mmCIF file of C-alpha atoms in Angstrom:
data_model
loop_
_atom_site.group_PDB
_atom_site.id
_atom_site.type_symbol
_atom_site.label_atom_id
_atom_site.label_comp_id
_atom_site.label_asym_id
_atom_site.label_seq_id
_atom_site.Cartn_x
_atom_site.Cartn_y
_atom_site.Cartn_z
ATOM 1 C CA MET A 1 -20.380 24.817 68.563
ATOM 2 C CA SER A 2 -19.940 21.141 71.679
ATOM 3 C CA SER A 3 -22.886 18.705 71.885
ATOM 4 C CA PRO A 4 -23.683 17.422 74.866
ATOM 5 C CA ASN A 5 -22.393 13.963 74.024
ATOM 6 C CA ALA A 6 -19.303 15.903 73.599
ATOM 7 C CA TRP A 7 -19.330 17.118 76.635
ATOM 8 C CA ALA A 8 -19.879 14.563 78.844
ATOM 9 C CA ASN A 9 -16.989 12.769 77.152
ATOM 10 C CA LEU A 10 -14.831 15.559 78.019
ATOM 11 C CA ALA A 11 -15.715 14.444 81.793
ATOM 12 C CA ARG A 12 -14.835 10.717 81.405
ATOM 13 C CA THR A 13 -11.619 11.683 79.413
ATOM 14 C CA LEU A 14 -11.000 13.774 82.202
ATOM 15 C CA GLY A 15 -11.539 12.246 85.104
ATOM 16 C CA LEU A 16 -14.780 14.586 86.306
ATOM 17 C CA THR A 17 -18.411 14.459 87.549
ATOM 18 C CA PRO A 18 -20.913 16.191 85.495
ATOM 19 C CA TYR A 19 -22.626 18.002 87.988
ATOM 20 C CA GLU A 20 -27.116 20.591 87.851
ATOM 21 C CA PRO A 21 -25.712 23.988 88.814
ATOM 22 C CA THR A 22 -27.873 24.930 91.374
ATOM 23 C CA ALA A 23 -27.171 28.824 90.238
ATOM 24 C CA GLY A 24 -24.965 30.632 87.661
ATOM 25 C CA TYR A 25 -21.282 31.465 87.355
ATOM 26 C CA GLY A 26 -19.421 34.252 86.627
ATOM 27 C CA PRO A 27 -15.763 35.055 86.652
ATOM 28 C CA GLY A 28 -14.657 36.040 89.800
ATOM 29 C CA VAL A 29 -16.695 34.022 91.966
ATOM 30 C CA GLY A 30 -15.031 32.599 94.754
ATOM 31 C CA PHE A 31 -14.041 28.089 94.751
ATOM 32 C CA ARG A 32 -16.785 28.047 97.895
ATOM 33 C CA GLN A 33 -19.456 29.909 95.824
ATOM 34 C CA VAL A 34 -19.127 27.011 93.004
ATOM 35 C CA LEU A 35 -18.545 24.571 95.126
ATOM 36 C CA ARG A 36 -22.304 25.225 96.848
ATOM 37 C CA SER A 37 -23.612 25.387 93.549
ATOM 38 C CA LEU A 38 -22.542 21.866 93.032
ATOM 39 C CA GLY A 39 -26.401 20.152 92.598
ATOM 40 C CA ALA A 40 -27.189 16.664 92.051
ATOM 41 C CA VAL A 41 -25.119 14.127 89.661
ATOM 42 C CA GLY A 42 -25.465 15.383 86.125
ATOM 43 C CA THR A 43 -27.164 11.543 83.733
ATOM 44 C CA GLU A 44 -27.917 12.757 81.211
ATOM 45 C CA PRO A 45 -25.773 14.460 79.088
ATOM 46 C CA SER A 46 -26.212 18.420 79.161
ATOM 47 C CA LEU A 47 -23.953 21.599 78.445
ATOM 48 C CA ARG A 48 -25.466 23.395 81.719
ATOM 49 C CA HIS A 49 -23.480 20.857 84.307
ATOM 50 C CA TRP A 50 -20.366 22.113 85.448
ATOM 51 C CA LEU A 51 -17.314 18.868 85.226
ATOM 52 C CA TYR A 52 -15.847 18.870 89.124
ATOM 53 C CA GLY A 53 -13.182 17.043 90.366
ATOM 54 C CA ARG A 54 -8.966 16.937 91.175
ATOM 55 C CA ARG A 55 -7.040 17.257 88.540
ATOM 56 C CA HIS A 56 -3.160 16.586 89.559
ATOM 57 C CA GLY A 57 -3.934 16.955 93.283
ATOM 58 C CA VAL A 58 -6.021 20.136 93.393
ATOM 59 C CA GLU A 59 -9.339 20.802 93.312
ATOM 60 C CA VAL A 60 -11.113 22.334 89.783
ATOM 61 C CA VAL A 61 -14.300 23.165 87.449
ATOM 62 C CA VAL A 62 -14.890 22.991 83.724
ATOM 63 C CA LEU A 63 -18.194 24.628 82.695
ATOM 64 C CA ASN A 64 -19.843 27.045 80.630
ATOM 65 C CA TYR A 65 -21.229 30.398 81.243
ATOM 66 C CA GLU A 66 -21.709 33.373 79.900
ATOM 67 C CA THR A 67 -20.678 37.510 80.270
ATOM 68 C CA GLY A 68 -22.787 40.151 78.948
ATOM 69 C CA GLY A 69 -26.387 40.411 77.688
ATOM 70 C CA GLY A 70 -29.033 40.537 74.936
ATOM 71 C CA SER A 71 -27.237 40.987 71.371
ATOM 72 C CA SER A 72 -24.196 41.110 73.707
ATOM 73 C CA THR A 73 -24.165 37.758 74.944
ATOM 74 C CA VAL A 74 -20.427 35.833 74.820
ATOM 75 C CA ALA A 75 -20.226 32.507 75.084
ATOM 76 C CA TRP A 76 -17.332 31.129 77.142
ATOM 77 C CA THR A 77 -15.551 28.018 78.051
ATOM 78 C CA GLY A 78 -13.629 28.185 81.760
ATOM 79 C CA ALA A 79 -11.570 25.719 83.683
ATOM 80 C CA LEU A 80 -10.692 26.934 87.303
ATOM 81 C CA ALA A 81 -8.632 25.968 88.940
ATOM 82 C CA ARG A 82 -8.951 26.323 93.674
ATOM 83 C CA VAL A 83 -6.044 28.147 94.476
ATOM 84 C CA ASP A 84 -5.642 26.403 98.376
ATOM 85 C CA PRO A 85 -5.250 28.175 101.301
ATOM 86 C CA PRO A 86 -6.891 31.211 100.130
ATOM 87 C CA LEU A 87 -4.219 33.808 99.620
ATOM 88 C CA PHE A 88 -6.909 36.474 101.883
ATOM 89 C CA LEU A 89 -5.496 39.296 99.875
ATOM 90 C CA GLY A 90 -8.810 40.272 98.193
ATOM 91 C CA LEU A 91 -7.486 40.165 95.190
ATOM 92 C CA ASN A 92 -8.128 40.521 91.497
ATOM 93 C CA LEU A 93 -6.325 40.433 88.646
ATOM 94 C CA SER A 94 -7.304 39.858 85.003
ATOM 95 C CA ARG A 95 -6.448 42.420 81.964
ATOM 96 C CA GLN A 96 -6.116 45.646 81.509
ATOM 97 C CA GLY A 97 -8.159 48.053 79.532
ATOM 98 C CA PHE A 98 -8.584 51.497 78.551
ATOM 99 C CA LEU A 99 -12.328 50.927 79.973
ATOM 100 C CA SER A 100 -10.127 49.293 83.358
ATOM 101 C CA ASN A 101 -10.442 52.433 85.743
ATOM 102 C CA LEU A 102 -13.403 54.621 85.091
ATOM 103 C CA PHE A 103 -16.000 53.253 86.852
ATOM 104 C CA GLY A 104 -13.939 52.253 90.225
ATOM 105 C CA ALA A 105 -11.123 53.878 91.835
ATOM 106 C CA SER A 106 -7.113 53.557 89.573
ATOM 107 C CA ASP A 107 -5.545 50.050 90.530
ATOM 108 C CA ILE A 108 -2.938 48.068 92.604
ATOM 109 C CA ARG A 109 0.460 48.924 90.574
ATOM 110 C CA LEU A 110 2.915 46.347 90.932
ATOM 111 C CA GLY A 111 6.313 48.782 89.310
ATOM 112 C CA ASP A 112 7.009 47.841 86.254
ATOM 113 C CA PRO A 113 5.193 49.979 83.047
ATOM 114 C CA ALA A 114 5.293 46.712 81.063
ATOM 115 C CA MET A 115 2.763 44.431 84.112
ATOM 116 C CA ASP A 116 1.513 46.705 84.164
ATOM 117 C CA GLU A 117 0.429 48.118 80.501
ATOM 118 C CA GLU A 118 -0.926 44.521 80.657
ATOM 119 C CA LEU A 119 -2.697 42.769 84.557
ATOM 120 C CA TYR A 120 -4.661 44.728 86.117
ATOM 121 C CA VAL A 121 -4.603 44.585 89.437
ATOM 122 C CA LEU A 122 -7.169 45.318 92.744
ATOM 123 C CA GLY A 123 -6.851 43.955 96.851
ATOM 124 C CA PHE A 124 -7.370 45.301 100.280
ATOM 125 C CA ASP A 125 -4.985 46.665 101.122
ATOM 126 C CA PRO A 126 -2.521 48.525 97.791
ATOM 127 C CA ALA A 127 0.695 47.964 100.077
ATOM 128 C CA ARG A 128 0.140 44.321 100.821
ATOM 129 C CA VAL A 129 -1.079 43.137 97.401
ATOM 130 C CA ALA A 130 2.440 44.853 95.385
ATOM 131 C CA SER A 131 4.526 43.148 98.347
ATOM 132 C CA PHE A 132 2.708 39.865 97.369
ATOM 133 C CA LEU A 133 3.205 40.064 93.761
ATOM 134 C CA ARG A 134 6.965 42.084 93.142
ATOM 135 C CA PRO A 135 8.022 41.950 90.190
ATOM 136 C CA ASP A 136 11.518 42.188 90.857
ATOM 137 C CA LEU A 137 11.683 38.873 92.548
ATOM 138 C CA PRO A 138 13.463 36.143 90.022
ATOM 139 C CA HIS A 139 9.763 33.603 90.825
ATOM 140 C CA VAL A 140 7.122 36.523 91.135
ATOM 141 C CA ARG A 141 8.593 37.997 87.874
ATOM 142 C CA ASP A 142 8.448 34.516 85.844
ATOM 143 C CA LEU A 143 4.487 34.097 87.661
ATOM 144 C CA LEU A 144 2.839 37.487 86.332
ATOM 145 C CA THR A 145 5.046 36.919 82.949
ATOM 146 C CA ARG A 146 3.310 34.026 82.350
ATOM 147 C CA MET A 147 0.549 34.997 83.707
ATOM 148 C CA VAL A 148 0.317 37.806 80.363
ATOM 149 C CA GLY A 149 1.301 35.640 78.073
ATOM 150 C CA THR A 150 -1.482 33.944 78.936
ATOM 151 C CA LEU A 151 -3.134 36.713 78.601
ATOM 152 C CA ARG A 152 -2.853 37.125 75.149
ATOM 153 C CA GLN A 153 -4.128 34.066 73.614
ATOM 154 C CA GLN A 154 -6.941 33.456 76.199
ATOM 155 C CA GLU A 155 -8.873 35.514 79.054
ATOM 156 C CA LEU A 156 -7.491 34.804 83.111
ATOM 157 C CA CYS A 157 -9.195 35.789 85.799
ATOM 158 C CA VAL A 158 -7.024 35.736 89.559
ATOM 159 C CA THR A 159 -9.136 35.911 93.014
ATOM 160 C CA ASP A 160 -8.028 34.367 95.761
ATOM 161 C CA SER A 161 -8.894 31.797 95.699
ATOM 162 C CA ALA A 162 -9.377 30.711 91.882
ATOM 163 C CA VAL A 163 -7.732 30.705 88.859
ATOM 164 C CA LEU A 164 -10.197 30.795 85.849
ATOM 165 C CA VAL A 165 -8.331 30.338 81.746
ATOM 166 C CA SER A 166 -11.491 30.441 79.025
ATOM 167 C CA GLN A 167 -11.706 31.450 75.884
ATOM 168 C CA THR A 168 -14.680 32.890 73.883
ATOM 169 C CA GLY A 169 -17.275 29.488 72.688
ATOM 170 C CA SER A 170 -18.794 26.242 73.784
ATOM 171 C CA HIS A 171 -15.797 23.963 73.787
ATOM 172 C CA ALA A 172 -15.595 20.425 74.644
ATOM 173 C CA GLU A 173 -12.088 19.096 72.856
ATOM 174 C CA PRO A 174 -9.743 16.949 75.550
ATOM 175 C CA GLU A 175 -6.413 17.867 74.701
ATOM 176 C CA PRO A 176 -6.838 21.892 74.755
ATOM 177 C CA LEU A 177 -8.803 22.336 77.705
ATOM 178 C CA GLY A 178 -6.336 20.110 79.359
ATOM 179 C CA ARG A 179 -4.035 22.202 78.388
ATOM 180 C CA MET A 180 -6.120 25.525 80.292
ATOM 181 C CA LEU A 181 -7.050 22.990 82.982
ATOM 182 C CA ASP A 182 -2.930 22.729 83.748
ATOM 183 C CA ALA A 183 -1.868 26.162 83.218
ATOM 184 C CA GLY A 184 -5.229 27.780 86.715
ATOM 185 C CA ILE A 185 -2.848 24.672 88.762
ATOM 186 C CA TRP A 186 0.602 25.764 88.193
ATOM 187 C CA PHE A 187 -1.315 29.813 88.651
ATOM 188 C CA ALA A 188 -3.451 28.152 92.222
ATOM 189 C CA ARG A 189 -0.445 26.219 93.473
ATOM 190 C CA THR A 190 2.406 28.964 92.583
ATOM 191 C CA LEU A 191 0.146 31.483 94.284
ATOM 192 C CA ALA A 192 -0.423 29.496 97.320
ATOM 193 C CA ALA A 193 3.548 28.610 97.413
ATOM 194 C CA ARG A 194 3.917 32.890 97.315
ATOM 195 C CA ARG A 195 1.309 32.792 99.956
ATOM 196 C CA ALA A 196 3.584 30.786 102.437
ATOM 197 C CA GLU A 197 6.426 33.534 101.970
ATOM 198 C CA VAL A 198 4.746 36.707 103.025
ATOM 199 C CA PRO A 199 3.768 37.617 106.519
ATOM 200 C CA ARG A 200 0.253 37.121 106.756
ATOM 201 C CA ASP A 201 -2.587 40.100 108.283
ATOM 202 C CA ASP A 202 -1.828 39.835 111.405
ATOM 203 C CA ASP A 203 -4.815 42.334 112.253
ATOM 204 C CA LEU A 204 -7.022 39.776 110.652
ATOM 205 C CA PHE A 205 -5.903 36.766 112.699
ATOM 206 C CA ARG A 206 -6.777 38.998 116.005
ATOM 207 C CA MET A 207 -9.959 40.478 114.986
ATOM 208 C CA LEU A 208 -10.960 36.232 114.675
ATOM 209 C CA GLU A 209 -11.956 35.095 117.848
ATOM 210 C CA TRP A 210 -12.687 31.416 116.124
ATOM 211 C CA GLN A 211 -9.980 29.301 117.753
ATOM 212 C CA ALA A 212 -11.923 30.382 121.413
ATOM 213 C CA TYR A 213 -14.783 28.698 119.963
ATOM 214 C CA ALA A 214 -13.592 26.256 118.534
ATOM 215 C CA SER A 215 -11.279 24.480 121.736
ATOM 216 C CA ALA A 216 -14.704 25.620 123.497
ATOM 217 C CA ALA A 217 -17.866 24.362 121.050
ATOM 218 C CA GLY A 218 -15.546 20.554 119.893
ATOM 219 C CA LEU A 219 -14.593 22.075 117.087
ATOM 220 C CA VAL A 220 -11.216 22.493 114.648
ATOM 221 C CA PHE A 221 -10.048 25.717 113.392
ATOM 222 C CA ASP A 222 -7.404 26.147 110.818
ATOM 223 C CA PRO A 223 -5.868 29.017 111.218
ATOM 224 C CA GLU A 224 -4.436 28.213 107.132
ATOM 225 C CA ARG A 225 -8.400 28.341 105.354
ATOM 226 C CA LEU A 226 -9.867 30.553 108.361
ATOM 227 C CA THR A 227 -12.568 27.877 108.657
ATOM 228 C CA LEU A 228 -13.761 25.747 111.451
ATOM 229 C CA THR A 229 -14.940 22.471 110.842
ATOM 230 C CA GLY A 230 -16.177 19.434 112.973
ATOM 231 C CA VAL A 231 -19.339 17.479 113.247
ATOM 232 C CA ARG A 232 -22.848 18.689 114.586
ATOM 233 C CA SER A 233 -25.821 15.954 115.536
ATOM 234 C CA GLY A 234 -24.579 13.598 112.640
ATOM 235 C CA ALA A 235 -24.113 16.794 110.060
ATOM 236 C CA ALA A 236 -20.946 18.114 108.716
ATOM 237 C CA VAL A 237 -20.620 21.162 109.635
ATOM 238 C CA GLU A 238 -17.872 23.448 108.126
ATOM 239 C CA VAL A 239 -17.955 28.017 108.729
ATOM 240 C CA ALA A 240 -15.128 29.820 106.483
ATOM 241 C CA LEU A 241 -14.322 33.435 106.150
ATOM 242 C CA GLU A 242 -13.925 33.997 102.090
ATOM 243 C CA THR A 243 -13.156 36.528 100.037
ATOM 244 C CA GLU A 244 -14.817 38.024 96.634
ATOM 245 C CA GLY A 245 -13.433 40.536 95.087
ATOM 246 C CA GLN A 246 -13.398 42.978 98.426
ATOM 247 C CA LYS A 247 -15.720 41.763 100.407
ATOM 248 C CA THR A 248 -15.552 39.548 102.799
ATOM 249 C CA HIS A 249 -18.263 37.349 103.802
ATOM 250 C CA THR A 250 -18.576 34.574 106.300
ATOM 251 C CA GLY A 251 -20.034 30.911 104.644
ATOM 252 C CA VAL A 252 -21.765 27.776 105.768
ATOM 253 C CA THR A 253 -21.662 24.452 104.125
ATOM 254 C CA VAL A 254 -23.951 20.621 105.605
ATOM 255 C CA HIS A 255 -23.348 17.468 104.613
ATOM 256 C CA PHE A 256 -26.880 16.519 105.655
ATOM 257 C CA PRO A 257 -26.017 13.226 107.660
ATOM 258 C CA SER A 258 -27.839 10.617 104.264
ATOM 259 C CA SER A 259 -30.473 12.287 102.301
ATOM 260 C CA THR A 260 -33.360 13.082 103.055
ATOM 261 C CA GLY A 261 -35.044 11.182 99.836
ATOM 262 C CA LEU A 262 -36.736 13.989 98.241
ATOM 263 C CA GLY A 263 -35.212 15.206 94.665
ATOM 264 C CA LEU A 264 -36.185 19.049 96.269
ATOM 265 C CA THR A 265 -34.129 22.673 96.119
ATOM 266 C CA VAL A 266 -34.219 25.427 97.763
ATOM 267 C CA ARG A 267 -33.343 29.150 96.853
ATOM 268 C CA ARG A 268 -33.667 32.216 98.137
ATOM 269 C CA THR A 269 -35.188 34.428 95.034
ATOM 270 C CA GLY A 270 -35.316 38.699 94.728
ATOM 271 C CA LEU A 271 -38.308 37.622 92.994
ATOM 272 C CA PRO A 272 -42.058 38.757 94.329
ATOM 273 C CA GLY A 273 -43.969 35.615 95.742
ATOM 274 C CA PHE A 274 -46.452 36.052 92.952
ATOM 275 C CA LEU A 275 -44.070 36.342 90.635
ATOM 276 C CA GLN A 276 -42.090 33.081 90.639
ATOM 277 C CA GLY A 277 -44.937 30.520 89.545
ATOM 278 C CA LEU A 278 -43.517 32.079 85.547
ATOM 279 C CA PHE A 279 -40.011 30.271 85.613
ATOM 280 C CA GLY A 280 -41.025 26.657 86.577
ATOM 281 C CA GLN A 281 -42.278 24.879 89.098
ATOM 282 C CA ASP A 282 -42.447 26.690 92.489
ATOM 283 C CA ILE A 283 -43.730 24.662 95.635
ATOM 284 C CA LYS A 284 -46.649 26.638 98.140
ATOM 285 C CA VAL A 285 -45.632 26.108 101.154
ATOM 286 C CA GLY A 286 -48.498 27.890 103.141
ATOM 287 C CA ASP A 287 -46.080 30.928 105.481
ATOM 288 C CA LYS A 288 -46.439 34.002 103.458
ATOM 289 C CA ASP A 289 -42.744 35.053 104.856
ATOM 290 C CA PHE A 290 -41.105 31.984 103.693
ATOM 291 C CA ASP A 291 -42.353 31.303 100.451
ATOM 292 C CA GLU A 292 -42.401 35.660 99.390
ATOM 293 C CA MET A 293 -38.111 34.472 100.184
ATOM 294 C CA PHE A 294 -37.841 31.460 98.760
ATOM 295 C CA LEU A 295 -38.084 29.329 95.444
ATOM 296 C CA VAL A 296 -39.034 25.150 95.743
ATOM 297 C CA THR A 297 -38.734 23.114 93.186
ATOM 298 C CA GLY A 298 -39.318 19.539 94.524
ATOM 299 C CA TYR A 299 -41.039 16.089 94.143
ATOM 300 C CA PRO A 300 -43.353 13.560 95.428
ATOM 301 C CA GLU A 301 -45.043 17.903 96.049
ATOM 302 C CA PRO A 302 -46.647 16.928 99.536
ATOM 303 C CA ALA A 303 -43.417 15.120 101.168
ATOM 304 C CA VAL A 304 -41.518 18.307 100.368
ATOM 305 C CA ARG A 305 -44.098 20.425 101.805
ATOM 306 C CA ALA A 306 -44.148 18.498 105.281
ATOM 307 C CA LEU A 307 -40.075 18.455 105.205
ATOM 308 C CA LEU A 308 -40.282 21.910 104.969
ATOM 309 C CA GLY A 309 -43.032 23.203 107.149
ATOM 310 C CA ARG A 310 -41.151 21.536 110.301
ATOM 311 C CA PRO A 311 -41.008 24.592 112.720
ATOM 312 C CA ASN A 312 -36.891 25.320 112.850
ATOM 313 C CA VAL A 313 -36.437 24.081 109.032
ATOM 314 C CA LEU A 314 -38.821 26.879 108.257
ATOM 315 C CA GLY A 315 -37.508 29.464 111.514
ATOM 316 C CA VAL A 316 -34.057 29.118 110.692
ATOM 317 C CA LEU A 317 -34.331 29.349 106.895
ATOM 318 C CA LYS A 318 -36.626 32.272 106.815
ATOM 319 C CA ALA A 319 -33.572 33.430 109.915
ATOM 320 C CA VAL A 320 -30.808 33.133 107.632
ATOM 321 C CA GLY A 321 -33.303 34.590 104.143
ATOM 322 C CA ALA A 322 -34.179 38.225 105.946
ATOM 323 C CA ARG A 323 -30.453 38.624 105.996
ATOM 324 C CA THR A 324 -28.771 37.549 102.806
ATOM 325 C CA SER A 325 -30.534 36.894 99.326
ATOM 326 C CA GLU A 326 -27.567 33.425 98.910
ATOM 327 C CA VAL A 327 -29.314 30.545 100.091
ATOM 328 C CA GLN A 328 -29.333 27.160 99.022
ATOM 329 C CA LEU A 329 -30.580 23.456 100.636
ATOM 330 C CA ASN A 330 -31.072 20.117 98.258
ATOM 331 C CA HIS A 331 -31.870 17.207 99.482
ATOM 332 C CA ALA A 332 -27.895 16.944 100.591
ATOM 333 C CA GLY A 333 -27.242 19.339 102.835
ATOM 334 C CA MET A 334 -27.709 23.537 103.250
ATOM 335 C CA SER A 335 -25.624 26.388 102.804
ATOM 336 C CA PHE A 336 -26.157 30.128 103.341
ATOM 337 C CA ARG A 337 -23.352 32.815 103.164
ATOM 338 C CA LEU A 338 -23.917 35.561 105.001
ATOM 339 C CA PRO A 339 -22.214 39.307 103.982
ATOM 340 C CA GLY A 340 -19.616 40.642 106.615
ATOM 341 C CA CYS A 341 -17.034 38.723 108.684
ATOM 342 C CA TYR A 342 -18.967 37.506 111.832
ATOM 343 C CA ALA A 343 -15.658 37.084 113.695
ATOM 344 C CA ARG A 344 -17.098 36.954 117.786
ATOM 345 C CA ALA A 345 -17.418 33.734 118.599
ATOM 346 C CA ASP A 346 -21.229 34.383 119.936
ATOM 347 C CA GLU A 347 -21.749 35.104 116.359
ATOM 348 C CA VAL A 348 -20.490 32.379 114.645
ATOM 349 C CA GLY A 349 -21.796 30.276 117.575
ATOM 350 C CA ALA A 350 -25.360 31.167 116.286
ATOM 351 C CA LEU A 351 -24.435 30.549 113.182
ATOM 352 C CA VAL A 352 -24.261 27.077 114.127
ATOM 353 C CA ASP A 353 -26.244 26.592 115.751
ATOM 354 C CA TRP A 354 -28.830 27.521 112.836
ATOM 355 C CA ALA A 355 -27.465 24.328 111.218
ATOM 356 C CA GLU A 356 -27.862 22.152 113.582
ATOM 357 C CA LEU A 357 -31.065 23.084 115.222
ATOM 358 C CA ALA A 358 -31.979 22.947 110.708
ATOM 359 C CA THR A 359 -29.952 18.980 110.700
ATOM 360 C CA ARG A 360 -31.536 18.019 113.911
ATOM 361 C CA ASP A 361 -35.931 18.827 112.839
ATOM 362 C CA LEU A 362 -34.866 16.939 109.947
ATOM 363 C CA PHE A 363 -33.467 13.282 111.459
ATOM 364 C CA GLY A 364 -35.430 13.651 114.050
ATOM 365 C CA ALA A 365 -32.277 14.168 116.990
ATOM 366 C CA THR A 366 -33.201 13.491 120.023
ATOM 367 C CA ASP A 367 -30.895 15.912 121.952
ATOM 368 C CA THR A 368 -31.603 19.328 121.892
ATOM 369 C CA LEU A 369 -31.010 23.441 121.429
ATOM 370 C CA GLY A 370 -33.555 23.887 123.018
ATOM 371 C CA PRO A 371 -36.013 26.039 120.617
ATOM 372 C CA TYR A 372 -35.834 28.352 117.242
ATOM 373 C CA ARG A 373 -34.869 31.613 119.021
#
């Protein structure tokens, strides 16, 4: 079992920054979702901190997490590397086990018995995934062989946007964890290079009206990453199409023009309002629907209530919270993720408008979009 001081030393040795996470982690979570869960920079050493930064030019995270529950809880140390651009295959690759196909559809066969025996593979379109992971191509076979080799010593989980290399227990030794990171980085870079060789899914691109919206709204559309970025009312706004397993989401991230000056965290919760206080501080703002949806912590409490009581901030959070459980707001920004692909220009425009409305209400921009709708 590593200690908090050893974990802090690991961060310094690897050149990573410790952050207080605002959500839990599980294998298969997309990299953007991990980034959204990075809270304030950690000050006092803690094993809870997620260590984030770049290594060899690739975004990485080192973290502790758990799987299972109760007496079956297993502790893990994971090294996560970002796949950039994402694959957009709905890919989920992990260890093949005798229970792998028990509760769902059979996995995708790659055509090599040795590989198929070791690797459990899922994706949106089996034919596209099998074409992407063709073991008859020497460089792809090398990739798959290295994946199998990793699984014989550690655990591996590969998705469209992240590669996780992990091992059981809590570890903080810089050298082995550096090797785990380097393995994940190699996989992430190789997958991104393979993506450049394979024709993209034109059906997905034809469905999106984001380029037209970007041109009209003064935003930038990145066709490789399927993102919209720009500045609205001083806030940096990003809208991204995300995949997690075989599900598609539309994520919105807002970096405020400056800190709100308050230490606060607002998270969507599924707990009834009367139970939320049992699990720590929960500030009530006096709006019944909002107080039922969100868990609020922060200081000073009167200032937090005043900030969240602003009509457009309250209205946007309630509107988003009615559509998804994935909503967060803190001193530096706001993020939310909605199920499905918001492909039409008016749909994605409404998401950007929500982000701008909340920012203007918080920071007093003088130009107006009109009342919350």
